[in-house]
Coordinates of C-alpha atoms in Angstrom, one line a residue:
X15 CA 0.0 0.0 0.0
X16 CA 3.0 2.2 0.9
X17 CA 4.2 1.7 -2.5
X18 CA 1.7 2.2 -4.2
X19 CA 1.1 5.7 -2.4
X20 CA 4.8 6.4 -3.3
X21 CA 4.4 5.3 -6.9
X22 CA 1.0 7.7 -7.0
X23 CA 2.8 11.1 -4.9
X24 CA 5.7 10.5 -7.2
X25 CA 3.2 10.4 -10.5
X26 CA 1.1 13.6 -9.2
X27 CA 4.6 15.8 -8.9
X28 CA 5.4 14.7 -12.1
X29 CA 2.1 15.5 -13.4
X30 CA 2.3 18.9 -11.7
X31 CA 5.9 19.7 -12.8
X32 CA 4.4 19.7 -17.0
X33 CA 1.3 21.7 -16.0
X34 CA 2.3 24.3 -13.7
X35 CA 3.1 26.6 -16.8
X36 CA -0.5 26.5 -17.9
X37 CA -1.6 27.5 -14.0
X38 CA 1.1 29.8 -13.7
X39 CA -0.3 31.7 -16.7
X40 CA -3.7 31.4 -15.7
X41 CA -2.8 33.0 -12.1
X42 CA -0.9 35.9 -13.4
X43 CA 2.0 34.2 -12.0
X44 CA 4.3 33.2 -15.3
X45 CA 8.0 32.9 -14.8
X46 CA 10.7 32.4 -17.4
X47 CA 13.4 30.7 -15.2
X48 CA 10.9 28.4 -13.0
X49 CA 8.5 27.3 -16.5
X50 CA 12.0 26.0 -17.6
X51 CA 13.1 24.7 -14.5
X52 CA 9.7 23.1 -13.9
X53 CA 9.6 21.9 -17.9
X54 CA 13.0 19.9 -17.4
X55 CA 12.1 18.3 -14.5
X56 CA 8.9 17.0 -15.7
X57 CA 10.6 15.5 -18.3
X58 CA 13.9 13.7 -16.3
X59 CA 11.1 12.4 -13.9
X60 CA 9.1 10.7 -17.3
X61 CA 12.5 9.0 -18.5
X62 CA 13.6 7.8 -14.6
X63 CA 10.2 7.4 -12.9
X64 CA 8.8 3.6 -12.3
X65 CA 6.5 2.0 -14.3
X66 CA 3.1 2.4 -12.3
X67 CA 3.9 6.5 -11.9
X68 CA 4.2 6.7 -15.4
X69 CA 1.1 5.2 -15.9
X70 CA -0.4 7.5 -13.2
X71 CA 1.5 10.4 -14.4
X72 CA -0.4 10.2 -17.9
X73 CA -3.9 10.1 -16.2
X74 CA -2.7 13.4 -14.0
X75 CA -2.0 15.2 -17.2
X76 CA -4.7 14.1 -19.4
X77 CA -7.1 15.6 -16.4
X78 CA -4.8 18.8 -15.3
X79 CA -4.7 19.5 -18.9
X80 CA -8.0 18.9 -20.6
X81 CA -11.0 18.2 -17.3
X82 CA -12.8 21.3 -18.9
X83 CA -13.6 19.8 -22.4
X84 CA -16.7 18.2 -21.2
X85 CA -18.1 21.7 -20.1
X86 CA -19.6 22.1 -23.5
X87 CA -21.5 19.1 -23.7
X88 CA -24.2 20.6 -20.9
X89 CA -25.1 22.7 -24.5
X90 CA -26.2 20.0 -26.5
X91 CA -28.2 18.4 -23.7
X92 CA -25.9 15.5 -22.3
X93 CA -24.2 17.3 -19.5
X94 CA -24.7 14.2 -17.6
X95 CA -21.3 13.0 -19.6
X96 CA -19.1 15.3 -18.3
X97 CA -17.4 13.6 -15.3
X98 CA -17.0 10.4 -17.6
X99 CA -15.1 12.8 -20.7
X100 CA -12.8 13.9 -18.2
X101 CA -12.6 10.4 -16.9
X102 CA -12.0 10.0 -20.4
X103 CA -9.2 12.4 -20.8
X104 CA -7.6 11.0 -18.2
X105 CA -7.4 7.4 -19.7
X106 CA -6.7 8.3 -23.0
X107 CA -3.2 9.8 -22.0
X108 CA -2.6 7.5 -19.0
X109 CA -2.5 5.2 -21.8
X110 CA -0.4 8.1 -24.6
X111 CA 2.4 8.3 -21.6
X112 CA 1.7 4.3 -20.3
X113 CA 3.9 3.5 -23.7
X114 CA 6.9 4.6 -21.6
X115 CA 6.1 2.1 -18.9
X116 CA 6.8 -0.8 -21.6
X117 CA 10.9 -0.3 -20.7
X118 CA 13.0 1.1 -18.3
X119 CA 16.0 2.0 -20.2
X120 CA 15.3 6.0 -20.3
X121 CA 17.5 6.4 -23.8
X122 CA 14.5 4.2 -25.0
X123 CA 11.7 5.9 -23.2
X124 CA 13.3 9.4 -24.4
X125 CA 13.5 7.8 -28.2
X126 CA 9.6 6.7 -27.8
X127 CA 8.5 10.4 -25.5
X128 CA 10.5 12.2 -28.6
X129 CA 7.9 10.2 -31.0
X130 CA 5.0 10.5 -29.2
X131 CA 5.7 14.7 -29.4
X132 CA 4.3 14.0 -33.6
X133 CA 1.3 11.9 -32.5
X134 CA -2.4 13.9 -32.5
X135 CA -5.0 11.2 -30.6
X136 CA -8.5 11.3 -32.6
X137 CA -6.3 14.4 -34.5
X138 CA -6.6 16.3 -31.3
X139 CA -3.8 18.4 -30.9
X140 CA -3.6 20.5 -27.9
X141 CA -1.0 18.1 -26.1
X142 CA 1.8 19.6 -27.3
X143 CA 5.1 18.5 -25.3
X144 CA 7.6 21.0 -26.6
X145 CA 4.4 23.8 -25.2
X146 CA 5.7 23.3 -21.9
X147 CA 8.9 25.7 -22.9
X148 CA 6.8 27.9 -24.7
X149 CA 7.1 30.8 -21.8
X150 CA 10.7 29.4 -20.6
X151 CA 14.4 30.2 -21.7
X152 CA 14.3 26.9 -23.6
X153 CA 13.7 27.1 -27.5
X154 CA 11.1 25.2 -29.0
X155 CA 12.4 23.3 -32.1
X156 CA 11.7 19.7 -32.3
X157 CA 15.5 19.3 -32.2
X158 CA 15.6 20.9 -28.9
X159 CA 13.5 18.5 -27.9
X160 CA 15.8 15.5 -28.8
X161 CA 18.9 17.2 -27.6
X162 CA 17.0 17.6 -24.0
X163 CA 15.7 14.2 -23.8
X164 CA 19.0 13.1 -24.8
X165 CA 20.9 14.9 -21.8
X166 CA 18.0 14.0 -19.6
X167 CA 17.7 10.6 -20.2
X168 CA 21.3 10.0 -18.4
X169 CA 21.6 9.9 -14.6
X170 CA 23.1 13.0 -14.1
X171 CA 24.3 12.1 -10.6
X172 CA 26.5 9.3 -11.9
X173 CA 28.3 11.6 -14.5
X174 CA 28.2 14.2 -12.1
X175 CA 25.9 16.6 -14.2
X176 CA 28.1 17.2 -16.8
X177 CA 25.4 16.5 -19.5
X178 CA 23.4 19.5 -18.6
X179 CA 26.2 21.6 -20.3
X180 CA 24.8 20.3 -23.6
X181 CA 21.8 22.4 -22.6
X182 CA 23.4 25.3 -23.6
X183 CA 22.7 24.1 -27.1
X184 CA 18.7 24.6 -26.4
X185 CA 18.5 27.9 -25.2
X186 CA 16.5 30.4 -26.2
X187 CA 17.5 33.7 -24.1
X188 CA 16.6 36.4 -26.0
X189 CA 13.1 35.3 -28.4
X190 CA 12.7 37.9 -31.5
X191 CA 10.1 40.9 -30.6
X192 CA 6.9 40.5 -32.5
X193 CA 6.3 42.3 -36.1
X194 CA 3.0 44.2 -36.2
X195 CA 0.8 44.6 -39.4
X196 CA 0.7 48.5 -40.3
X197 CA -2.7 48.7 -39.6
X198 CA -4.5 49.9 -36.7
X199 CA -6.7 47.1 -35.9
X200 CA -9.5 46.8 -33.2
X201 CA -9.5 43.4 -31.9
X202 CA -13.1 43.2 -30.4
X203 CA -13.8 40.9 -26.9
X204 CA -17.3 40.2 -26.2
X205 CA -18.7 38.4 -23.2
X206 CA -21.7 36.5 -24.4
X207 CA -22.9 33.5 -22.2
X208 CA -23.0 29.9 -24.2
X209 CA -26.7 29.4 -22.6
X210 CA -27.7 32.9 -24.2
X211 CA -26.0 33.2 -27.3
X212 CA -27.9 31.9 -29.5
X213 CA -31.1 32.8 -28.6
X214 CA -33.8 34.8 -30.2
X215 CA -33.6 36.9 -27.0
X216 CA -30.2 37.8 -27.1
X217 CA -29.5 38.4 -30.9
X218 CA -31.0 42.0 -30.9
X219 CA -28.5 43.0 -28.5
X220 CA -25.5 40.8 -30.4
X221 CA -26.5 43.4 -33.2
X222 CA -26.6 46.7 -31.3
X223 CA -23.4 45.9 -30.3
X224 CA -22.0 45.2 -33.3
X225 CA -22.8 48.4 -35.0
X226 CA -21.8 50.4 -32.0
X227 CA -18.2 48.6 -32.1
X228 CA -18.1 49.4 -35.4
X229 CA -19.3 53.2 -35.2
X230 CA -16.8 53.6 -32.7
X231 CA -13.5 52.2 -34.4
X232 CA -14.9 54.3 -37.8
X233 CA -14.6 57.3 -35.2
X234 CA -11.3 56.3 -34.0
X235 CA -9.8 56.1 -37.4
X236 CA -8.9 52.2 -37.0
X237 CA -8.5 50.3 -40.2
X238 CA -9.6 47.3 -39.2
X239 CA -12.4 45.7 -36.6
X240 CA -12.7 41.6 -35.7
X241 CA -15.4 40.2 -34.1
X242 CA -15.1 36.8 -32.1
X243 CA -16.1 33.7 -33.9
X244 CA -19.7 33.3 -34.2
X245 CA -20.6 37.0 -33.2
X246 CA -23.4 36.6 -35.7
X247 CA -25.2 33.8 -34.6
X248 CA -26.7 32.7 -37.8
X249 CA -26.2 32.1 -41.7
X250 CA -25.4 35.4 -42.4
X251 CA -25.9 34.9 -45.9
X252 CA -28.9 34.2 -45.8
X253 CA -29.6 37.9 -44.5
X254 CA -29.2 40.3 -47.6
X255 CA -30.9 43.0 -46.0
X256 CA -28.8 42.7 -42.6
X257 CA -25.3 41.8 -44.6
X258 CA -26.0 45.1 -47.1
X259 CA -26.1 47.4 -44.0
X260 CA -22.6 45.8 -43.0
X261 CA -21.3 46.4 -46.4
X262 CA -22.4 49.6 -46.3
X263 CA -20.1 50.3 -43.3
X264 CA -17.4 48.5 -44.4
X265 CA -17.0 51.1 -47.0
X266 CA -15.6 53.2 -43.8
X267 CA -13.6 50.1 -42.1
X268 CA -12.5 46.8 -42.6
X269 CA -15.0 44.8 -40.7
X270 CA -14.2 40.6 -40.1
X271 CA -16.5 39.1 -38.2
X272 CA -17.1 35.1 -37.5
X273 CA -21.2 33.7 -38.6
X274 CA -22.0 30.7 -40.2
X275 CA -22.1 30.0 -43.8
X276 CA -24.8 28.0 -45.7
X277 CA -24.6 26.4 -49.6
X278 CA -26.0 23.5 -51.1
X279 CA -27.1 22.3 -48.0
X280 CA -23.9 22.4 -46.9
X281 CA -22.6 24.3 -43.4
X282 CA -19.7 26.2 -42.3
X283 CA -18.0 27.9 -39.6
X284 CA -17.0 31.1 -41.8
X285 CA -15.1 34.1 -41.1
X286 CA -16.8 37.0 -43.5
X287 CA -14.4 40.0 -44.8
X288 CA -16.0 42.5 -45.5
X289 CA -14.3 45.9 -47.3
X290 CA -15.4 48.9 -49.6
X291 CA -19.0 47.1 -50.1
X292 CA -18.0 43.8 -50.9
X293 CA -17.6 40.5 -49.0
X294 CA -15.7 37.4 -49.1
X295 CA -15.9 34.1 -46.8
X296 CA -12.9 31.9 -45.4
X297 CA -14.1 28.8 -44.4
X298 CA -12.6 26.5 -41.2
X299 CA -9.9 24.1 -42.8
X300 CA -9.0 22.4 -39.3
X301 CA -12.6 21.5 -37.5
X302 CA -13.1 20.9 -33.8
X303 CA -12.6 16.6 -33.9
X304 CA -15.8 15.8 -31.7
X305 CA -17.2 19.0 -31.7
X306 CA -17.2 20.0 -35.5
X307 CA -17.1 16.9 -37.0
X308 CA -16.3 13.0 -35.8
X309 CA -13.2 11.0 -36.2
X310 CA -14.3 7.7 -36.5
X311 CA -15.9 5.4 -39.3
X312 CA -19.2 6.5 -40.9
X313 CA -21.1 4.0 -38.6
X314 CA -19.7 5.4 -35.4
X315 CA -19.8 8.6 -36.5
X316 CA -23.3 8.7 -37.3
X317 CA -24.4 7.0 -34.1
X318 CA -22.6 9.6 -31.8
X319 CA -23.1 12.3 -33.9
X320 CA -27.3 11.6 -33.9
X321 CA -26.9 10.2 -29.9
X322 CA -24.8 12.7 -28.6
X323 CA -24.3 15.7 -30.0
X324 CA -28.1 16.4 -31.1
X325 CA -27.0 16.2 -35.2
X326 CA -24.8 19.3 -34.8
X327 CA -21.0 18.0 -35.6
X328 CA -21.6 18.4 -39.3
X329 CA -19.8 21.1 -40.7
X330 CA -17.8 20.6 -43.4
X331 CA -13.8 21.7 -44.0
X332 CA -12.7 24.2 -46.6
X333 CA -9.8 22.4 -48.8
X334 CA -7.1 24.9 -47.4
X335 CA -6.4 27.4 -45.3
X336 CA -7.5 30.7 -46.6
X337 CA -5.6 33.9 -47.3
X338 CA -6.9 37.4 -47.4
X339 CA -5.4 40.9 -47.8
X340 CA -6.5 43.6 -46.0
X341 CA -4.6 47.2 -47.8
X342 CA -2.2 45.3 -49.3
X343 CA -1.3 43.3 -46.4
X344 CA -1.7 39.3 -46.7
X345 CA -3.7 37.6 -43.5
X346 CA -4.3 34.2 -43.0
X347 CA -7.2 33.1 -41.5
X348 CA -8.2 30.9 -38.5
X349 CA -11.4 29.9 -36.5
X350 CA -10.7 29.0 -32.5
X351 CA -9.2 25.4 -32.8
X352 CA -7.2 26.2 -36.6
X353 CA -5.1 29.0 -34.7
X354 CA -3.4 26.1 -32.6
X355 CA -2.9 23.9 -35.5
X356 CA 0.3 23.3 -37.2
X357 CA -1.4 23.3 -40.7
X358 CA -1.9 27.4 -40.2
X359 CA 1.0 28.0 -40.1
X360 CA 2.6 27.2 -43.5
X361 CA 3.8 28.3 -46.3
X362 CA 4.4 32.2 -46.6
X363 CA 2.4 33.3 -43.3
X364 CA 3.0 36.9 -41.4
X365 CA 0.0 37.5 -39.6
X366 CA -3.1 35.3 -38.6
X367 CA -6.2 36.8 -37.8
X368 CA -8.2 34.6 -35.1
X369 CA -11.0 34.3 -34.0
X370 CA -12.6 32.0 -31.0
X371 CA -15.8 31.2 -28.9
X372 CA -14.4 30.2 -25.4
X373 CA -18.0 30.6 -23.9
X374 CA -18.2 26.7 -24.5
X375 CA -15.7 26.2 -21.9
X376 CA -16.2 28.7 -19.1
X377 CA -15.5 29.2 -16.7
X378 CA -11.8 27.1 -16.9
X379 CA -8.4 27.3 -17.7
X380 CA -9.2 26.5 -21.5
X381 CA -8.8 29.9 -23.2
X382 CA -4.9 30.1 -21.0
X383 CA -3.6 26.9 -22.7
X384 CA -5.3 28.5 -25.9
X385 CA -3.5 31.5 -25.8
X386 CA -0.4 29.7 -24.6
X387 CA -0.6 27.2 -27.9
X388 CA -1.2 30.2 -29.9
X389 CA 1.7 32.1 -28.5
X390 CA 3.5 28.6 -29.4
X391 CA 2.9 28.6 -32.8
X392 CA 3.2 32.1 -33.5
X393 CA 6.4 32.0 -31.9
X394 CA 7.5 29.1 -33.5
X395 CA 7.1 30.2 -36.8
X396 CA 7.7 33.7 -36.3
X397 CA 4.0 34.6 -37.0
X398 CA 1.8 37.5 -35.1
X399 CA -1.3 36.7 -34.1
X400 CA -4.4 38.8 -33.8
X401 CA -6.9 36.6 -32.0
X402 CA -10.4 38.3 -31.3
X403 CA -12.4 36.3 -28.7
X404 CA -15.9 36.0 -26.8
X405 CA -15.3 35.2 -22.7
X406 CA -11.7 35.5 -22.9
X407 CA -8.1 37.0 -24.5
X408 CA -8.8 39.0 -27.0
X409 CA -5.4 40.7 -28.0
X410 CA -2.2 40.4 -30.1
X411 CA -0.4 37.1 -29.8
X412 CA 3.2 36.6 -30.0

């Protein structure tokens, strides 16, 4: 029993050492030298740890990281499953870490931990190892992440440390300062509850306030407005009257909002750009995996998609990311989940206007490990992010 307590104190430090950055962030309370110190340890204890902490390790994390997705299922009318998707969570990467538990040798377990940093579970990707340096003097290259694993994966004690000089190779002191777009843009953060937002009730006010946001960036001479995803809480197109007066604004400012988008009996989540009287849509190339659409066979995917989710995962994918100038200035586009995807982030890419809906998931730590991702990517691939949400962290991401 003793043991087992041991095995389980030893798993929840672990645990506690890869999540404290997202915490720390949350609280106000971010700091470069302890997120690195803290990210390092986390990752020695993975390669040296026992078996059974492993294994407990990988349930912490799946629940420190991700207890909050089930929040949105209270929406759709199953709230009930809540408890059992973080159960879930849990589980799931008890049993992503668990593959280290197969050896002992920590040179292997680094070689599999180092593999498991390119798998996406049910293409969900918001487990991002290398995330844990993100706010840290450690860089975040993949091949950072080998040469660390590498140096941790020997007992330091026995070679008297020495291997930690190779760290020298991974750091990341001084991280380049963020390029801005020339354009003044109003990056608009709304506070609409999930239960309210799309009702009848509510969308007169969702529409005042959209005109007076816009009224008042015309009057403050900014170039551009965004609106959170989903601001418009309906097919947007399928309002002439309501999308002319837009247009007829837009002739003033730039005005990108999110809405949905409906042809040929087909859906999608849909940013609209609107500018001097005309209008253009970029559809969502990465969906939401259970929330968007369902990963699984057509069977499966019907049967939880009808059972659970009330019909409503059925949007459909644009066939690539979309890009869009604004003055002259290229953007690419990206709806909540897309802005922490890899696939955003290539080819030729500057800036990244955003857009999210963190109402599903409030109140919890989910829009901090968004922003965090975000900040991830953007500093990964040298891109600026300007990420307009509804409940939380509207701003400029770098």
């Amino acid at each position: 029993m003793k043991k087992n307590l041991k095995h389980i104190f030893v798993a929840l430090l672990t645990a506690l050492f890869f999540s404290a950055f997202i915490y720390f962030e949350y609280f106000g309370l971010t700091n470069r030298l302890v997120n690195s110190i803290f990210g390092l340890l986390s990752l020695y204890m993975l390669l040296h740890v026992s078996k059974k902490s492993v294994l407990f390790a990988g349930f912490f994390i799946g629940i420190f990281w991700f207890y909050w997705v089930g929040y949105s299922f209270k929406y759709t009318g199953v709230g009930y499953l809540s408890p059992f998707v973080t159960l879930g969570f849990g589980i799931i990467y008890m049993l992503f870490f668990g593959v280290l538990a197969f050896f002992n040798n920590p040179f292997l377990r680094a070689t599999i931990l180092f593999a498991l940093s390119f798998v996406e579970l049910f293409n969900f990707n918001w487990l991002q190892i290398q995330a844990i340096f993100t706010d840290s003097y450690i860089g975040l290259h993949s091949w950072q992440l080998a040469l660390i694993l590498f140096v941790l994966a020997f007992n330091l004690k026995k070679f008297y440390f020495l291997p930690l000089l190779l760290l020298v190779f991974t750091l990341n002191i001084n991280p380049p300062q963020p390029k801005k777009a020339p354009l003044n843009i109003k990056l608009v953060q709304t506070d609409i509850k999930q239960n309210i937002k799309w009702s009848r009730e509510e969308l007169p006010k969702t529409i005042k306030l959209g005109f007076n946001e816009i009224n008042k960036a015309i009057k403050q001479n900014y170039d551009v407005i965004v609106f959170p995803e989903s601001f418009y809480p309906f097919y947007m197109n399928k309002h002439p009257r309501f999308l002319e007066k837009l247009l007829q604004l837009s002739k003033y400012i730039t005005i990108i909002t999110g809405s949905l988008y409906s042809k040929n009996h087909n859906h999608y989540n849909v940013s609209y750009i609107l500018e001097n009287g005309k209008y253009s849509i970029a559809k969502k190339f990465v969906l939401v995996p259970f929330g968007e659409y369902v990963p699984l066979p057509k069977f499966a995917r019907d049967y939880i998609n009808n059972t659970f989710f009330a019909g409503q995962a059925d949007f459909k994918p644009a066939n690539k990311p979309t890009d869009f100038y604004i003055k002259g200035v290229k953007f690419r586009n990206a709806i909540c989940y897309e802005a922490t995807s890899k696939e955003i982030y290539k080819g030729d890419v500057k800036f990244v206007i955003a857009m999210s809906n963190n109402a599903w998931f409030a109140p919890s730590i989910e829009p901090t490990l968004q922003k965090i991702l975000m900040r991830y990517y953007g500093r990964k691939n040298n891109v600026t992010i300007y990420h307009s949400a509804n409940y939380k962290f509207s701003g400029v991401v770098f």
